[in-house]
PDB file of C-alpha atoms in Angstrom:
ATOM      1  CA  MET A  16    -126.988 -40.868 -77.529  1.00  0.00           C
ATOM      2  CA  SER A  17    -127.923 -37.504 -78.995  1.00  0.00           C
ATOM      3  CA  GLN A  18    -125.208 -35.179 -80.185  1.00  0.00           C
ATOM      4  CA  ASN A  19    -124.837 -31.968 -78.223  1.00  0.00           C
ATOM      5  CA  PRO A  20    -123.924 -28.745 -80.044  1.00  0.00           C
ATOM      6  CA  PRO A  21    -120.658 -27.068 -79.068  1.00  0.00           C
ATOM      7  CA  ALA A  22    -120.977 -25.407 -75.673  1.00  0.00           C
ATOM      8  CA  THR A  23    -119.934 -22.079 -77.185  1.00  0.00           C
ATOM      9  CA  SER A  24    -122.707 -22.089 -79.805  1.00  0.00           C
ATOM     10  CA  PRO A  25    -125.254 -19.302 -79.268  1.00  0.00           C
ATOM     11  CA  VAL A  26    -128.850 -20.126 -78.389  1.00  0.00           C
ATOM     12  CA  ILE A  27    -130.755 -18.825 -81.395  1.00  0.00           C
ATOM     13  CA  ASP A  28    -134.306 -19.120 -80.076  1.00  0.00           C
ATOM     14  CA  ALA A  29    -133.987 -17.434 -76.696  1.00  0.00           C
ATOM     15  CA  ALA A  30    -137.749 -16.843 -76.514  1.00  0.00           C
ATOM     16  CA  SER A  31    -138.415 -20.590 -76.475  1.00  0.00           C
ATOM     17  CA  VAL A  32    -135.946 -21.066 -73.639  1.00  0.00           C
ATOM     18  CA  ASP A  33    -137.670 -18.330 -71.662  1.00  0.00           C
ATOM     19  CA  ALA A  34    -141.085 -19.808 -72.459  1.00  0.00           C
ATOM     20  CA  ALA A  35    -140.044 -23.264 -71.249  1.00  0.00           C
ATOM     21  CA  ILE A  36    -138.972 -21.765 -67.932  1.00  0.00           C
ATOM     22  CA  THR A  37    -141.871 -19.373 -67.396  1.00  0.00           C
ATOM     23  CA  SER A  38    -144.548 -21.871 -68.481  1.00  0.00           C
ATOM     24  CA  ARG A  39    -143.345 -24.442 -65.972  1.00  0.00           C
ATOM     25  CA  MET A  40    -145.843 -24.893 -63.167  1.00  0.00           C
ATOM     26  CA  SER A  41    -146.712 -27.504 -60.580  1.00  0.00           C
ATOM     27  CA  ALA A  42    -149.500 -29.348 -62.379  1.00  0.00           C
ATOM     28  CA  ARG A  43    -151.940 -31.039 -60.023  1.00  0.00           C
ATOM     29  CA  ALA A  44    -154.132 -32.902 -62.500  1.00  0.00           C
ATOM     30  CA  PHE A  45    -152.898 -35.063 -65.363  1.00  0.00           C
ATOM     31  CA  LEU A  46    -154.359 -36.963 -68.282  1.00  0.00           C
ATOM     32  CA  PRO A  47    -153.898 -40.757 -68.444  1.00  0.00           C
ATOM     33  CA  GLN A  48    -152.029 -40.403 -71.750  1.00  0.00           C
ATOM     34  CA  PRO A  49    -148.799 -42.431 -71.470  1.00  0.00           C
ATOM     35  CA  VAL A  50    -145.362 -40.922 -71.988  1.00  0.00           C
ATOM     36  CA  PRO A  51    -143.048 -42.912 -74.293  1.00  0.00           C
ATOM     37  CA  ARG A  52    -139.955 -44.357 -72.661  1.00  0.00           C
ATOM     38  CA  ALA A  53    -137.804 -42.793 -75.368  1.00  0.00           C
ATOM     39  CA  THR A  54    -139.081 -39.361 -74.331  1.00  0.00           C
ATOM     40  CA  LEU A  55    -138.329 -40.028 -70.671  1.00  0.00           C
ATOM     41  CA  GLU A  56    -134.826 -41.231 -71.505  1.00  0.00           C
ATOM     42  CA  HIS A  57    -134.250 -38.119 -73.602  1.00  0.00           C
ATOM     43  CA  LEU A  58    -135.394 -35.806 -70.777  1.00  0.00           C
ATOM     44  CA  LEU A  59    -133.069 -37.503 -68.309  1.00  0.00           C
ATOM     45  CA  GLU A  60    -130.170 -37.379 -70.761  1.00  0.00           C
ATOM     46  CA  VAL A  61    -130.677 -33.643 -71.249  1.00  0.00           C
ATOM     47  CA  ALA A  62    -131.160 -33.032 -67.529  1.00  0.00           C
ATOM     48  CA  ALA A  63    -127.914 -34.804 -66.733  1.00  0.00           C
ATOM     49  CA  ARG A  64    -126.064 -31.831 -68.218  1.00  0.00           C
ATOM     50  CA  ALA A  65    -126.805 -30.066 -64.921  1.00  0.00           C
ATOM     51  CA  PRO A  66    -123.671 -28.830 -63.158  1.00  0.00           C
ATOM     52  CA  SER A  67    -122.462 -30.517 -59.987  1.00  0.00           C
ATOM     53  CA  GLY A  68    -119.529 -29.884 -57.700  1.00  0.00           C
ATOM     54  CA  THR A  69    -116.417 -31.477 -59.241  1.00  0.00           C
ATOM     55  CA  ASN A  70    -118.786 -33.276 -61.623  1.00  0.00           C
ATOM     56  CA  THR A  71    -119.958 -35.717 -58.941  1.00  0.00           C
ATOM     57  CA  GLN A  72    -123.379 -36.095 -60.624  1.00  0.00           C
ATOM     58  CA  PRO A  73    -125.003 -37.271 -57.364  1.00  0.00           C
ATOM     59  CA  TRP A  74    -128.493 -37.995 -58.728  1.00  0.00           C
ATOM     60  CA  LYS A  75    -130.105 -41.399 -58.977  1.00  0.00           C
ATOM     61  CA  VAL A  76    -133.533 -41.737 -60.585  1.00  0.00           C
ATOM     62  CA  TYR A  77    -136.264 -44.370 -60.297  1.00  0.00           C
ATOM     63  CA  VAL A  78    -139.029 -44.237 -62.913  1.00  0.00           C
ATOM     64  CA  LEU A  79    -142.374 -45.741 -61.896  1.00  0.00           C
ATOM     65  CA  GLN A  80    -145.060 -46.613 -64.427  1.00  0.00           C
ATOM     66  CA  GLY A  81    -147.841 -49.166 -64.620  1.00  0.00           C
ATOM     67  CA  ALA A  82    -148.017 -51.735 -61.825  1.00  0.00           C
ATOM     68  CA  SER A  83    -144.975 -50.407 -59.919  1.00  0.00           C
ATOM     69  CA  ARG A  84    -146.494 -46.934 -59.827  1.00  0.00           C
ATOM     70  CA  ASP A  85    -149.951 -48.160 -58.856  1.00  0.00           C
ATOM     71  CA  SER A  86    -148.644 -50.399 -56.090  1.00  0.00           C
ATOM     72  CA  LEU A  87    -146.638 -47.563 -54.514  1.00  0.00           C
ATOM     73  CA  VAL A  88    -149.683 -45.282 -54.690  1.00  0.00           C
ATOM     74  CA  GLU A  89    -151.746 -47.898 -52.875  1.00  0.00           C
ATOM     75  CA  LYS A  90    -149.145 -48.366 -50.135  1.00  0.00           C
ATOM     76  CA  CYS A  91    -148.589 -44.680 -49.462  1.00  0.00           C
ATOM     77  CA  CYS A  92    -152.279 -43.730 -49.587  1.00  0.00           C
ATOM     78  CA  ALA A  93    -152.967 -46.452 -47.017  1.00  0.00           C
ATOM     79  CA  ALA A  94    -150.177 -45.090 -44.804  1.00  0.00           C
ATOM     80  CA  HIS A  95    -151.525 -41.563 -45.218  1.00  0.00           C
ATOM     81  CA  ASP A  96    -154.988 -42.701 -44.122  1.00  0.00           C
ATOM     82  CA  ALA A  97    -153.550 -44.625 -41.170  1.00  0.00           C
ATOM     83  CA  LEU A  98    -151.551 -41.590 -40.095  1.00  0.00           C
ATOM     84  CA  ARG A  99    -154.685 -39.489 -40.032  1.00  0.00           C
ATOM     85  CA  ALA A 100    -156.490 -42.090 -37.931  1.00  0.00           C
ATOM     86  CA  ASP A 101    -153.562 -42.398 -35.510  1.00  0.00           C
ATOM     87  CA  PRO A 102    -151.314 -39.280 -35.418  1.00  0.00           C
ATOM     88  CA  SER A 103    -148.872 -41.091 -33.106  1.00  0.00           C
ATOM     89  CA  LEU A 104    -147.663 -42.968 -36.187  1.00  0.00           C
ATOM     90  CA  ALA A 105    -145.894 -39.770 -37.235  1.00  0.00           C
ATOM     91  CA  GLU A 106    -142.825 -41.031 -35.370  1.00  0.00           C
ATOM     92  CA  GLN A 107    -142.543 -43.775 -38.002  1.00  0.00           C
ATOM     93  CA  TYR A 108    -142.741 -41.343 -40.901  1.00  0.00           C
ATOM     94  CA  ARG A 109    -140.068 -38.718 -40.514  1.00  0.00           C
ATOM     95  CA  GLU A 110    -138.176 -36.997 -43.305  1.00  0.00           C
ATOM     96  CA  GLU A 111    -134.476 -37.727 -43.394  1.00  0.00           C
ATOM     97  CA  TYR A 112    -133.542 -34.107 -43.968  1.00  0.00           C
ATOM     98  CA  ASP A 113    -135.276 -30.841 -43.094  1.00  0.00           C
ATOM     99  CA  TYR A 114    -136.962 -29.534 -46.187  1.00  0.00           C
ATOM    100  CA  TYR A 115    -138.871 -26.857 -44.279  1.00  0.00           C
ATOM    101  CA  PRO A 116    -137.755 -24.804 -41.266  1.00  0.00           C
ATOM    102  CA  THR A 117    -138.666 -25.933 -37.763  1.00  0.00           C
ATOM    103  CA  GLN A 118    -139.824 -22.387 -37.014  1.00  0.00           C
ATOM    104  CA  TRP A 119    -141.472 -20.243 -39.664  1.00  0.00           C
ATOM    105  CA  VAL A 120    -140.906 -16.495 -39.906  1.00  0.00           C
ATOM    106  CA  SER A 121    -142.037 -13.761 -42.287  1.00  0.00           C
ATOM    107  CA  PRO A 122    -142.010 -13.365 -45.231  1.00  0.00           C
ATOM    108  CA  TYR A 123    -141.826 -17.133 -45.816  1.00  0.00           C
ATOM    109  CA  ILE A 124    -144.762 -18.093 -43.617  1.00  0.00           C
ATOM    110  CA  ASP A 125    -146.866 -15.418 -45.320  1.00  0.00           C
ATOM    111  CA  ARG A 126    -146.105 -16.802 -48.776  1.00  0.00           C
ATOM    112  CA  ARG A 127    -146.777 -20.334 -47.571  1.00  0.00           C
ATOM    113  CA  ARG A 128    -150.163 -19.383 -46.185  1.00  0.00           C
ATOM    114  CA  GLU A 129    -151.091 -17.441 -49.308  1.00  0.00           C
ATOM    115  CA  ASN A 130    -150.143 -20.445 -51.428  1.00  0.00           C
ATOM    116  CA  GLY A 131    -152.157 -22.905 -49.366  1.00  0.00           C
ATOM    117  CA  TRP A 132    -155.320 -20.883 -48.978  1.00  0.00           C
ATOM    118  CA  SER A 133    -155.292 -19.696 -52.584  1.00  0.00           C
ATOM    119  CA  LEU A 134    -155.193 -23.306 -53.755  1.00  0.00           C
ATOM    120  CA  TYR A 135    -157.856 -24.427 -51.285  1.00  0.00           C
ATOM    121  CA  GLY A 136    -160.009 -21.450 -52.188  1.00  0.00           C
ATOM    122  CA  LEU A 137    -159.868 -22.375 -55.864  1.00  0.00           C
ATOM    123  CA  LEU A 138    -160.948 -25.904 -54.974  1.00  0.00           C
ATOM    124  CA  GLY A 139    -163.715 -24.769 -52.640  1.00  0.00           C
ATOM    125  CA  ILE A 140    -162.000 -26.137 -49.532  1.00  0.00           C
ATOM    126  CA  THR A 141    -162.743 -23.990 -46.500  1.00  0.00           C
ATOM    127  CA  LYS A 142    -160.769 -23.678 -43.293  1.00  0.00           C
ATOM    128  CA  GLY A 143    -161.635 -26.517 -40.975  1.00  0.00           C
ATOM    129  CA  ASP A 144    -162.817 -28.892 -43.726  1.00  0.00           C
ATOM    130  CA  LYS A 145    -160.393 -31.609 -42.714  1.00  0.00           C
ATOM    131  CA  ASP A 146    -161.885 -34.325 -44.910  1.00  0.00           C
ATOM    132  CA  LYS A 147    -161.403 -32.322 -48.100  1.00  0.00           C
ATOM    133  CA  MET A 148    -157.953 -31.170 -46.994  1.00  0.00           C
ATOM    134  CA  HIS A 149    -156.910 -34.759 -46.380  1.00  0.00           C
ATOM    135  CA  ALA A 150    -158.262 -35.858 -49.757  1.00  0.00           C
ATOM    136  CA  GLN A 151    -156.470 -33.044 -51.562  1.00  0.00           C
ATOM    137  CA  HIS A 152    -153.206 -33.747 -49.762  1.00  0.00           C
ATOM    138  CA  GLN A 153    -153.532 -37.409 -50.706  1.00  0.00           C
ATOM    139  CA  ARG A 154    -153.588 -36.386 -54.350  1.00  0.00           C
ATOM    140  CA  ASN A 155    -149.820 -36.049 -53.915  1.00  0.00           C
ATOM    141  CA  PHE A 156    -149.579 -39.760 -53.201  1.00  0.00           C
ATOM    142  CA  ARG A 157    -151.510 -40.525 -56.366  1.00  0.00           C
ATOM    143  CA  PHE A 158    -149.017 -38.491 -58.413  1.00  0.00           C
ATOM    144  CA  PHE A 159    -152.042 -36.301 -59.234  1.00  0.00           C
ATOM    145  CA  ASP A 160    -153.011 -39.137 -61.626  1.00  0.00           C
ATOM    146  CA  ALA A 161    -149.878 -38.642 -63.726  1.00  0.00           C
ATOM    147  CA  PRO A 162    -148.871 -41.855 -65.535  1.00  0.00           C
ATOM    148  CA  VAL A 163    -145.215 -41.383 -64.590  1.00  0.00           C
ATOM    149  CA  GLY A 164    -143.827 -41.076 -61.088  1.00  0.00           C
ATOM    150  CA  LEU A 165    -140.176 -40.286 -60.474  1.00  0.00           C
ATOM    151  CA  MET A 166    -138.269 -40.869 -57.259  1.00  0.00           C
ATOM    152  CA  PHE A 167    -134.881 -39.272 -56.671  1.00  0.00           C
ATOM    153  CA  THR A 168    -132.283 -40.510 -54.215  1.00  0.00           C
ATOM    154  CA  LEU A 169    -128.898 -39.377 -52.995  1.00  0.00           C
ATOM    155  CA  ASP A 170    -126.053 -41.371 -51.495  1.00  0.00           C
ATOM    156  CA  ARG A 171    -125.948 -40.507 -47.785  1.00  0.00           C
ATOM    157  CA  VAL A 172    -122.178 -40.125 -47.947  1.00  0.00           C
ATOM    158  CA  MET A 173    -122.610 -36.931 -49.965  1.00  0.00           C
ATOM    159  CA  GLY A 174    -122.642 -33.466 -48.381  1.00  0.00           C
ATOM    160  CA  ARG A 175    -125.367 -30.838 -48.285  1.00  0.00           C
ATOM    161  CA  GLY A 176    -123.930 -29.199 -51.386  1.00  0.00           C
ATOM    162  CA  SER A 177    -125.149 -32.163 -53.417  1.00  0.00           C
ATOM    163  CA  LEU A 178    -128.709 -31.033 -52.711  1.00  0.00           C
ATOM    164  CA  VAL A 179    -127.859 -27.803 -54.549  1.00  0.00           C
ATOM    165  CA  ASP A 180    -126.602 -29.890 -57.474  1.00  0.00           C
ATOM    166  CA  TYR A 181    -129.764 -31.957 -57.289  1.00  0.00           C
ATOM    167  CA  GLY A 182    -131.969 -28.887 -57.528  1.00  0.00           C
ATOM    168  CA  MET A 183    -130.362 -27.936 -60.829  1.00  0.00           C
ATOM    169  CA  PHE A 184    -130.866 -31.463 -62.158  1.00  0.00           C
ATOM    170  CA  LEU A 185    -134.545 -31.443 -61.147  1.00  0.00           C
ATOM    171  CA  GLN A 186    -135.104 -28.060 -62.751  1.00  0.00           C
ATOM    172  CA  ASN A 187    -133.546 -29.339 -65.967  1.00  0.00           C
ATOM    173  CA  ILE A 188    -136.056 -32.187 -66.070  1.00  0.00           C
ATOM    174  CA  MET A 189    -138.980 -29.844 -65.516  1.00  0.00           C
ATOM    175  CA  VAL A 190    -137.873 -27.310 -68.129  1.00  0.00           C
ATOM    176  CA  ALA A 191    -136.938 -29.960 -70.691  1.00  0.00           C
ATOM    177  CA  ALA A 192    -140.373 -31.542 -70.174  1.00  0.00           C
ATOM    178  CA  ARG A 193    -142.018 -28.324 -71.344  1.00  0.00           C
ATOM    179  CA  GLY A 194    -140.259 -28.641 -74.679  1.00  0.00           C
ATOM    180  CA  HIS A 195    -142.180 -31.896 -75.215  1.00  0.00           C
ATOM    181  CA  GLY A 196    -145.569 -30.591 -74.146  1.00  0.00           C
ATOM    182  CA  LEU A 197    -145.269 -32.231 -70.734  1.00  0.00           C
ATOM    183  CA  HIS A 198    -145.780 -30.874 -67.243  1.00  0.00           C
ATOM    184  CA  THR A 199    -144.438 -31.888 -63.868  1.00  0.00           C
ATOM    185  CA  CYS A 200    -144.993 -31.434 -60.157  1.00  0.00           C
ATOM    186  CA  PRO A 201    -141.958 -31.731 -57.858  1.00  0.00           C
ATOM    187  CA  GLN A 202    -143.100 -33.297 -54.596  1.00  0.00           C
ATOM    188  CA  ALA A 203    -141.436 -33.186 -51.197  1.00  0.00           C
ATOM    189  CA  ALA A 204    -144.659 -34.654 -49.767  1.00  0.00           C
ATOM    190  CA  TRP A 205    -143.350 -38.163 -50.408  1.00  0.00           C
ATOM    191  CA  ASN A 206    -140.313 -37.719 -48.169  1.00  0.00           C
ATOM    192  CA  GLY A 207    -142.073 -38.744 -44.978  1.00  0.00           C
ATOM    193  CA  PHE A 208    -142.868 -42.137 -46.473  1.00  0.00           C
ATOM    194  CA  ALA A 209    -139.276 -42.959 -47.405  1.00  0.00           C
ATOM    195  CA  LYS A 210    -139.356 -46.166 -45.340  1.00  0.00           C
ATOM    196  CA  ILE A 211    -142.098 -47.410 -47.678  1.00  0.00           C
ATOM    197  CA  ILE A 212    -140.720 -45.965 -50.905  1.00  0.00           C
ATOM    198  CA  LEU A 213    -137.053 -46.952 -50.723  1.00  0.00           C
ATOM    199  CA  PRO A 214    -137.656 -50.719 -50.399  1.00  0.00           C
ATOM    200  CA  HIS A 215    -140.369 -50.513 -53.053  1.00  0.00           C
ATOM    201  CA  ILE A 216    -138.045 -49.016 -55.639  1.00  0.00           C
ATOM    202  CA  GLY A 217    -135.135 -51.242 -54.671  1.00  0.00           C
ATOM    203  CA  ALA A 218    -132.907 -48.456 -53.349  1.00  0.00           C
ATOM    204  CA  GLY A 219    -129.791 -49.416 -51.447  1.00  0.00           C
ATOM    205  CA  GLU A 220    -129.329 -48.881 -47.714  1.00  0.00           C
ATOM    206  CA  ASN A 221    -126.929 -46.047 -48.503  1.00  0.00           C
ATOM    207  CA  GLU A 222    -129.588 -44.050 -50.371  1.00  0.00           C
ATOM    208  CA  MET A 223    -131.699 -41.163 -49.047  1.00  0.00           C
ATOM    209  CA  LEU A 224    -134.939 -40.019 -50.653  1.00  0.00           C
ATOM    210  CA  VAL A 225    -134.621 -36.464 -51.986  1.00  0.00           C
ATOM    211  CA  CYS A 226    -138.131 -36.027 -53.393  1.00  0.00           C
ATOM    212  CA  GLY A 227    -140.641 -37.380 -55.875  1.00  0.00           C
ATOM    213  CA  MET A 228    -142.068 -35.902 -59.064  1.00  0.00           C
ATOM    214  CA  ALA A 229    -145.214 -36.405 -61.112  1.00  0.00           C
ATOM    215  CA  LEU A 230    -144.774 -36.178 -64.880  1.00  0.00           C
ATOM    216  CA  GLY A 231    -147.220 -36.356 -67.750  1.00  0.00           C
ATOM    217  CA  TYR A 232    -149.634 -34.330 -69.852  1.00  0.00           C
ATOM    218  CA  ALA A 233    -151.507 -31.768 -67.744  1.00  0.00           C
ATOM    219  CA  ASP A 234    -155.297 -31.874 -67.863  1.00  0.00           C
ATOM    220  CA  PRO A 235    -156.275 -28.489 -69.367  1.00  0.00           C
ATOM    221  CA  ALA A 236    -159.905 -28.930 -68.299  1.00  0.00           C
ATOM    222  CA  ASP A 237    -159.166 -29.234 -64.576  1.00  0.00           C
ATOM    223  CA  LYS A 238    -159.414 -25.893 -62.811  1.00  0.00           C
ATOM    224  CA  VAL A 239    -156.610 -26.765 -60.412  1.00  0.00           C
ATOM    225  CA  ASN A 240    -154.152 -26.272 -63.273  1.00  0.00           C
ATOM    226  CA  GLY A 241    -155.271 -22.678 -63.470  1.00  0.00           C
ATOM    227  CA  PHE A 242    -153.541 -22.107 -60.147  1.00  0.00           C
ATOM    228  CA  ILE A 243    -150.324 -20.220 -60.918  1.00  0.00           C
ATOM    229  CA  THR A 244    -148.286 -19.038 -57.964  1.00  0.00           C
ATOM    230  CA  PRO A 245    -147.018 -15.448 -57.950  1.00  0.00           C
ATOM    231  CA  ARG A 246    -143.361 -14.431 -57.893  1.00  0.00           C
ATOM    232  CA  GLU A 247    -141.648 -11.553 -56.164  1.00  0.00           C
ATOM    233  CA  PRO A 248    -140.286  -8.803 -58.437  1.00  0.00           C
ATOM    234  CA  VAL A 249    -136.573  -8.770 -59.119  1.00  0.00           C
ATOM    235  CA  SER A 250    -136.243  -5.546 -57.102  1.00  0.00           C
ATOM    236  CA  SER A 251    -137.377  -7.324 -53.926  1.00  0.00           C
ATOM    237  CA  PHE A 252    -134.620  -9.937 -53.853  1.00  0.00           C
ATOM    238  CA  THR A 253    -131.733  -8.341 -55.773  1.00  0.00           C
ATOM    239  CA  HIS A 254    -128.978  -6.058 -54.536  1.00  0.00           C
ATOM    240  CA  TRP A 255    -126.932  -4.262 -57.192  1.00  0.00           C
ATOM    241  CA  LEU A 256    -123.338  -3.549 -56.208  1.00  0.00           C
ATOM    242  CA  GLU A 257    -121.076  -1.274 -58.229  1.00  0.00           C
TER     243      GLU A 257
END
């Protein structure tokens, strides 16, 4: 186990910390280059320093590589195709918790639409081109060709606050990955296929799927990785009270 510096020690290279955060993006095309297990273990060890209410540390991680990854991809892509052919199957594939609102309102719906159509525009997918939309959405279930797929679960006994803890843990993984030249893509798209995923990874009956994540070396030649989402200025979401 690596030795951590004292918690009170100053961070000398603040610019590198900022760069790791601001260079994080949702990569949607990866190289086949494998990621060493030692690197993955290190990232998870670092990420586990995330805070959690009363130090409950509610995260549980499943790492898929090789045959286990490929088999899950095959299963979920087949389910995704079947769902398109027969929309009534949607009743079988429901998320266990609401990631998105049941009714969208501004400004969130506006940002969502901008995100979707900006990505599709970059890829030359026009409105109404359902075949290309389906194919692009299915890229999620191929981990965007990343060699490493991560699945995250939570014990159902835990409260909603544990999802806040989980978010900090996930962010730690994504930021720590940047320090090793890696990229990630957090994926809620997998959640609807939990009934396929949980048995595949050997999760217990008490576990709920939180999300998936693709991890690997981003393909710099693929134009999709040039898609960087905008952020609102600090002034738009901050209230200063004195």
